[in-house]
Amino acid sequence: MNKPIITKECAAPLFESKFLGVYDLQYEEGKHYYNATRRGREDLVATKSALEYRTMLPDAVSCILVLLQEGEEPRLLLSREYRYPAGQFLLGVPAGLIDEKELPREEAVKRTAIREIREETGLVIAEHDRVEILSPFLFSSPGMTDESNAFVLVETSVQELSILSQDGAVGSERFDGFVLLTKAEAERILRQGCDDGGIFYPMATWMALIAFVSGIWEKNRPA
């Protein structure tokens, strides 16, 4: 079956703001599909060529952050962040939009991960810490939006958990503390399908739990 061809001329803006837009993608005469996006009309994924598609930068970065503390089990760091569409503080990973769009993908993704971890946890990732891209580009929910994320594994040693801070929150961001999970605790949260208060969590959190529990984060570790 031939795929629909969507051009920039076929993408009509219905709503545009700094962080979100909605476009009417007319893929055939009289036929429409609606796309929520973080991109402008000139950068919509649906209008990209095959080459552009293979090399495009994701919108944002989500971090699987593992803390190592002497004499303790490794722990997965999650935070409670208020998510306005859900109306709840959800268990989530450090994450944020990529600003350095002029940089090569790998560098832009890693820089964003380091920046967001500093802002949302107070941790400064050092040069010797492990920062590894697990997936360079994943669509969030392509039936509704072209939003995309890269997933980055970050492993860092900490001396005192008291240095953790959410004072770097900006704009509409609202946080309500951290949750530090051992492997057994992460597996319990994973099996529950919700946090201990019965609140469902985002897909990115599920992926971080899977990566931590399965031991993917331990593979290819530097000696």
Protein backbone atom coordinates (compact mmCIF):
# COMPACT_ATOMS: atom_id res chain seq x y z
CA MET A 1 0.00 0.00 0.00
CA ASN A 2 1.31 3.43 -0.90
CA LYS A 3 1.92 5.68 2.09
CA PRO A 4 0.25 9.10 2.19
CA ILE A 5 2.49 11.99 1.17
CA ILE A 6 2.24 14.93 3.55
CA THR A 7 3.97 18.16 2.55
CA LYS A 8 4.53 21.35 4.49
CA GLU A 9 1.86 22.98 2.34
CA CYS A 10 -0.61 20.29 3.50
CA ALA A 11 0.05 21.01 7.20
CA ALA A 12 -2.34 23.71 8.37
CA PRO A 13 -1.72 25.20 11.83
CA LEU A 14 -4.73 25.03 14.14
CA PHE A 15 -2.94 26.14 17.31
CA GLU A 16 0.62 27.33 17.91
CA SER A 17 2.41 28.23 21.14
CA LYS A 18 5.99 28.11 22.42
CA PHE A 19 5.88 24.49 23.60
CA LEU A 20 2.97 22.94 21.71
CA GLY A 21 1.22 23.13 18.36
CA VAL A 22 -1.64 21.32 16.67
CA TYR A 23 -1.62 20.81 12.89
CA ASP A 24 -4.18 19.53 10.42
CA LEU A 25 -2.34 17.10 8.14
CA GLN A 26 -4.40 16.84 4.95
CA TYR A 27 -3.11 13.59 3.51
CA GLU A 28 -5.69 13.29 0.71
CA GLU A 29 -8.36 15.53 -0.72
CA GLY A 30 -10.94 15.96 2.03
CA LYS A 31 -9.10 13.67 4.47
CA HIS A 32 -7.46 15.03 7.61
CA TYR A 33 -5.33 13.79 10.49
CA TYR A 34 -4.51 15.93 13.52
CA ASN A 35 -1.05 16.06 15.02
CA ALA A 36 -0.03 17.51 18.39
CA THR A 37 3.62 18.50 18.24
CA ARG A 38 6.47 20.36 19.88
CA ARG A 39 7.76 21.31 16.42
CA GLY A 40 7.03 24.19 14.10
CA ARG A 41 5.51 23.78 10.65
CA GLU A 42 8.93 23.70 8.95
CA ASP A 43 10.11 20.84 11.15
CA LEU A 44 7.15 18.45 11.36
CA VAL A 45 8.22 14.80 11.24
CA ALA A 46 5.46 13.87 8.79
CA THR A 47 6.93 16.17 6.13
CA LYS A 48 10.55 14.95 6.35
CA SER A 49 12.45 13.13 3.64
CA ALA A 50 13.91 9.66 4.27
CA LEU A 51 17.36 11.17 4.90
CA GLU A 52 16.01 13.81 7.28
CA TYR A 53 13.99 11.14 9.09
CA ARG A 54 17.07 9.01 9.78
CA THR A 55 19.14 11.89 11.11
CA MET A 56 16.65 14.08 12.99
CA LEU A 57 17.10 15.13 16.59
CA PRO A 58 14.53 14.05 19.21
CA ASP A 59 12.51 16.69 21.02
CA ALA A 60 13.63 15.73 24.50
CA VAL A 61 15.76 13.48 26.69
CA SER A 62 14.63 11.13 29.48
CA CYS A 63 17.24 9.89 31.94
CA ILE A 64 17.61 6.55 33.67
CA LEU A 65 19.63 7.79 36.64
CA VAL A 66 21.41 5.20 38.80
CA LEU A 67 23.05 6.31 42.04
CA LEU A 68 26.01 4.42 43.48
CA GLN A 69 26.81 4.90 47.16
CA GLU A 70 29.59 3.09 49.01
CA GLY A 71 28.26 0.17 51.04
CA GLU A 72 24.76 0.47 49.57
CA GLU A 73 22.84 -1.20 46.76
CA PRO A 74 22.60 0.80 43.51
CA ARG A 75 19.40 2.83 43.42
CA LEU A 76 17.23 4.17 40.64
CA LEU A 77 16.34 7.81 41.21
CA LEU A 78 12.81 8.89 40.37
CA SER A 79 11.03 12.10 41.31
CA ARG A 80 7.45 13.13 41.89
CA GLU A 81 6.60 15.78 39.30
CA TYR A 82 3.21 17.41 38.83
CA ARG A 83 1.89 16.63 35.36
CA TYR A 84 -0.90 19.02 34.46
CA PRO A 85 -2.85 16.83 31.98
CA ALA A 86 -2.88 13.98 34.53
CA GLY A 87 -3.68 16.30 37.45
CA GLN A 88 -1.32 14.40 39.76
CA PHE A 89 2.26 14.22 40.98
CA LEU A 90 3.57 11.32 38.90
CA LEU A 91 6.60 9.14 39.50
CA GLY A 92 8.99 10.22 36.76
CA VAL A 93 12.54 10.39 35.47
CA PRO A 94 14.71 13.50 35.03
CA ALA A 95 13.78 14.81 31.60
CA GLY A 96 13.68 17.91 29.46
CA LEU A 97 13.62 19.46 26.02
CA ILE A 98 16.74 19.68 23.87
CA ASP A 99 17.85 23.28 23.37
CA GLU A 100 21.20 22.68 21.65
CA LYS A 101 19.65 21.86 18.27
CA GLU A 102 22.69 23.01 16.31
CA LEU A 103 24.91 20.31 17.84
CA PRO A 104 25.43 16.74 16.59
CA ARG A 105 22.74 14.43 17.96
CA GLU A 106 24.88 12.48 20.43
CA GLU A 107 26.43 15.61 21.92
CA ALA A 108 23.09 17.44 22.14
CA VAL A 109 21.42 14.46 23.82
CA LYS A 110 24.16 13.95 26.41
CA ARG A 111 24.42 17.66 27.21
CA THR A 112 20.67 17.84 27.75
CA ALA A 113 20.75 14.83 30.08
CA ILE A 114 23.51 16.37 32.19
CA ARG A 115 21.72 19.75 32.32
CA GLU A 116 18.35 18.29 33.30
CA ILE A 117 19.86 16.11 36.03
CA ARG A 118 21.56 19.16 37.51
CA GLU A 119 18.36 21.22 37.42
CA GLU A 120 16.01 18.53 38.72
CA THR A 121 18.22 16.71 41.24
CA GLY A 122 21.09 19.07 42.10
CA LEU A 123 23.63 16.44 41.01
CA VAL A 124 26.58 17.58 38.93
CA ILE A 125 27.60 14.82 36.53
CA ALA A 126 31.39 14.57 36.28
CA GLU A 127 33.45 13.72 33.20
CA HIS A 128 34.29 10.26 34.61
CA ASP A 129 30.62 9.41 35.25
CA ARG A 130 28.88 7.07 32.83
CA VAL A 131 26.60 8.82 30.33
CA GLU A 132 25.36 6.38 27.68
CA ILE A 133 22.61 6.75 25.09
CA LEU A 134 20.41 3.66 25.30
CA SER A 135 18.04 4.75 22.53
CA PRO A 136 18.64 7.81 20.30
CA PHE A 137 15.01 8.34 19.25
CA LEU A 138 11.66 6.94 20.40
CA PHE A 139 8.17 8.25 19.58
CA SER A 140 5.97 8.86 22.62
CA SER A 141 2.53 8.15 21.12
CA PRO A 142 2.64 8.36 17.30
CA GLY A 143 -1.10 7.92 16.89
CA MET A 144 -1.56 11.42 18.28
CA THR A 145 1.77 13.23 18.30
CA ASP A 146 5.22 13.27 16.70
CA GLU A 147 6.79 13.98 20.10
CA SER A 148 10.02 12.02 20.61
CA ASN A 149 12.59 11.26 23.30
CA ALA A 150 16.08 9.90 23.57
CA PHE A 151 16.75 7.64 26.57
CA VAL A 152 20.05 8.11 28.36
CA LEU A 153 21.58 6.00 31.10
CA VAL A 154 23.54 8.01 33.67
CA GLU A 155 25.45 6.34 36.48
CA THR A 156 27.05 8.49 39.16
CA SER A 157 28.54 8.04 42.62
CA VAL A 158 27.21 10.09 45.53
CA GLN A 159 28.61 10.57 49.02
CA GLU A 160 25.54 12.00 50.73
CA LEU A 161 21.92 11.86 49.58
CA SER A 162 21.36 15.18 51.37
CA ILE A 163 22.83 16.96 48.33
CA LEU A 164 19.75 16.04 46.28
CA SER A 165 17.68 19.12 45.51
CA GLN A 166 14.73 20.15 43.35
CA ASP A 167 15.39 23.88 43.72
CA GLY A 168 16.37 24.08 40.03
CA ALA A 169 12.75 23.73 38.86
CA VAL A 170 11.86 26.33 36.24
CA GLY A 171 8.66 27.72 34.75
CA SER A 172 5.63 25.52 35.36
CA GLU A 173 7.67 22.67 36.88
CA ARG A 174 6.46 21.46 40.28
CA PHE A 175 8.19 18.70 42.23
CA ASP A 176 7.35 16.86 45.44
CA GLY A 177 10.43 14.91 46.45
CA PHE A 178 12.44 11.91 45.30
CA VAL A 179 11.97 8.15 45.35
CA LEU A 180 15.14 6.02 45.48
CA LEU A 181 14.52 2.40 44.56
CA THR A 182 16.60 -0.72 45.03
CA LYS A 183 16.20 -3.41 42.40
CA ALA A 184 13.66 -5.27 44.55
CA GLU A 185 11.67 -2.10 45.21
CA ALA A 186 11.73 -1.17 41.53
CA GLU A 187 10.45 -4.63 40.61
CA ARG A 188 7.58 -4.23 43.09
CA ILE A 189 6.59 -0.85 41.62
CA LEU A 190 6.85 -2.35 38.14
CA ARG A 191 4.57 -5.27 39.00
CA GLN A 192 2.07 -2.98 40.74
CA GLY A 193 1.73 -0.79 37.68
CA CYS A 194 1.41 2.23 39.96
CA ASP A 195 3.25 3.92 42.81
CA ASP A 196 2.60 3.05 46.44
CA GLY A 197 -0.19 5.61 46.53
CA GLY A 198 -2.03 3.95 43.66
CA ILE A 199 -1.10 6.64 41.12
CA PHE A 200 -0.28 5.39 37.62
CA TYR A 201 3.05 6.49 36.13
CA PRO A 202 4.26 7.51 32.64
CA MET A 203 5.60 5.10 30.04
CA ALA A 204 9.08 6.61 30.45
CA THR A 205 9.03 5.56 34.10
CA TRP A 206 8.01 2.04 33.13
CA MET A 207 10.96 1.91 30.72
CA ALA A 208 13.37 3.12 33.40
CA LEU A 209 12.07 0.48 35.82
CA ILE A 210 12.44 -2.23 33.16
CA ALA A 211 16.01 -1.15 32.35
CA PHE A 212 16.97 -1.11 36.04
CA VAL A 213 15.29 -4.37 37.05
CA SER A 214 16.47 -6.30 33.98
CA GLY A 215 20.09 -5.29 34.50
CA ILE A 216 20.42 -3.58 31.13
CA TRP A 217 22.09 -0.67 32.92
CA GLU A 218 24.84 -3.04 34.13
CA LYS A 219 25.79 -4.23 30.64
CA ASN A 220 28.88 -2.73 29.03
CA ARG A 221 29.82 -1.07 32.32
CA PRO A 222 33.38 0.27 32.39
CA ALA A 223 35.64 -1.96 34.45
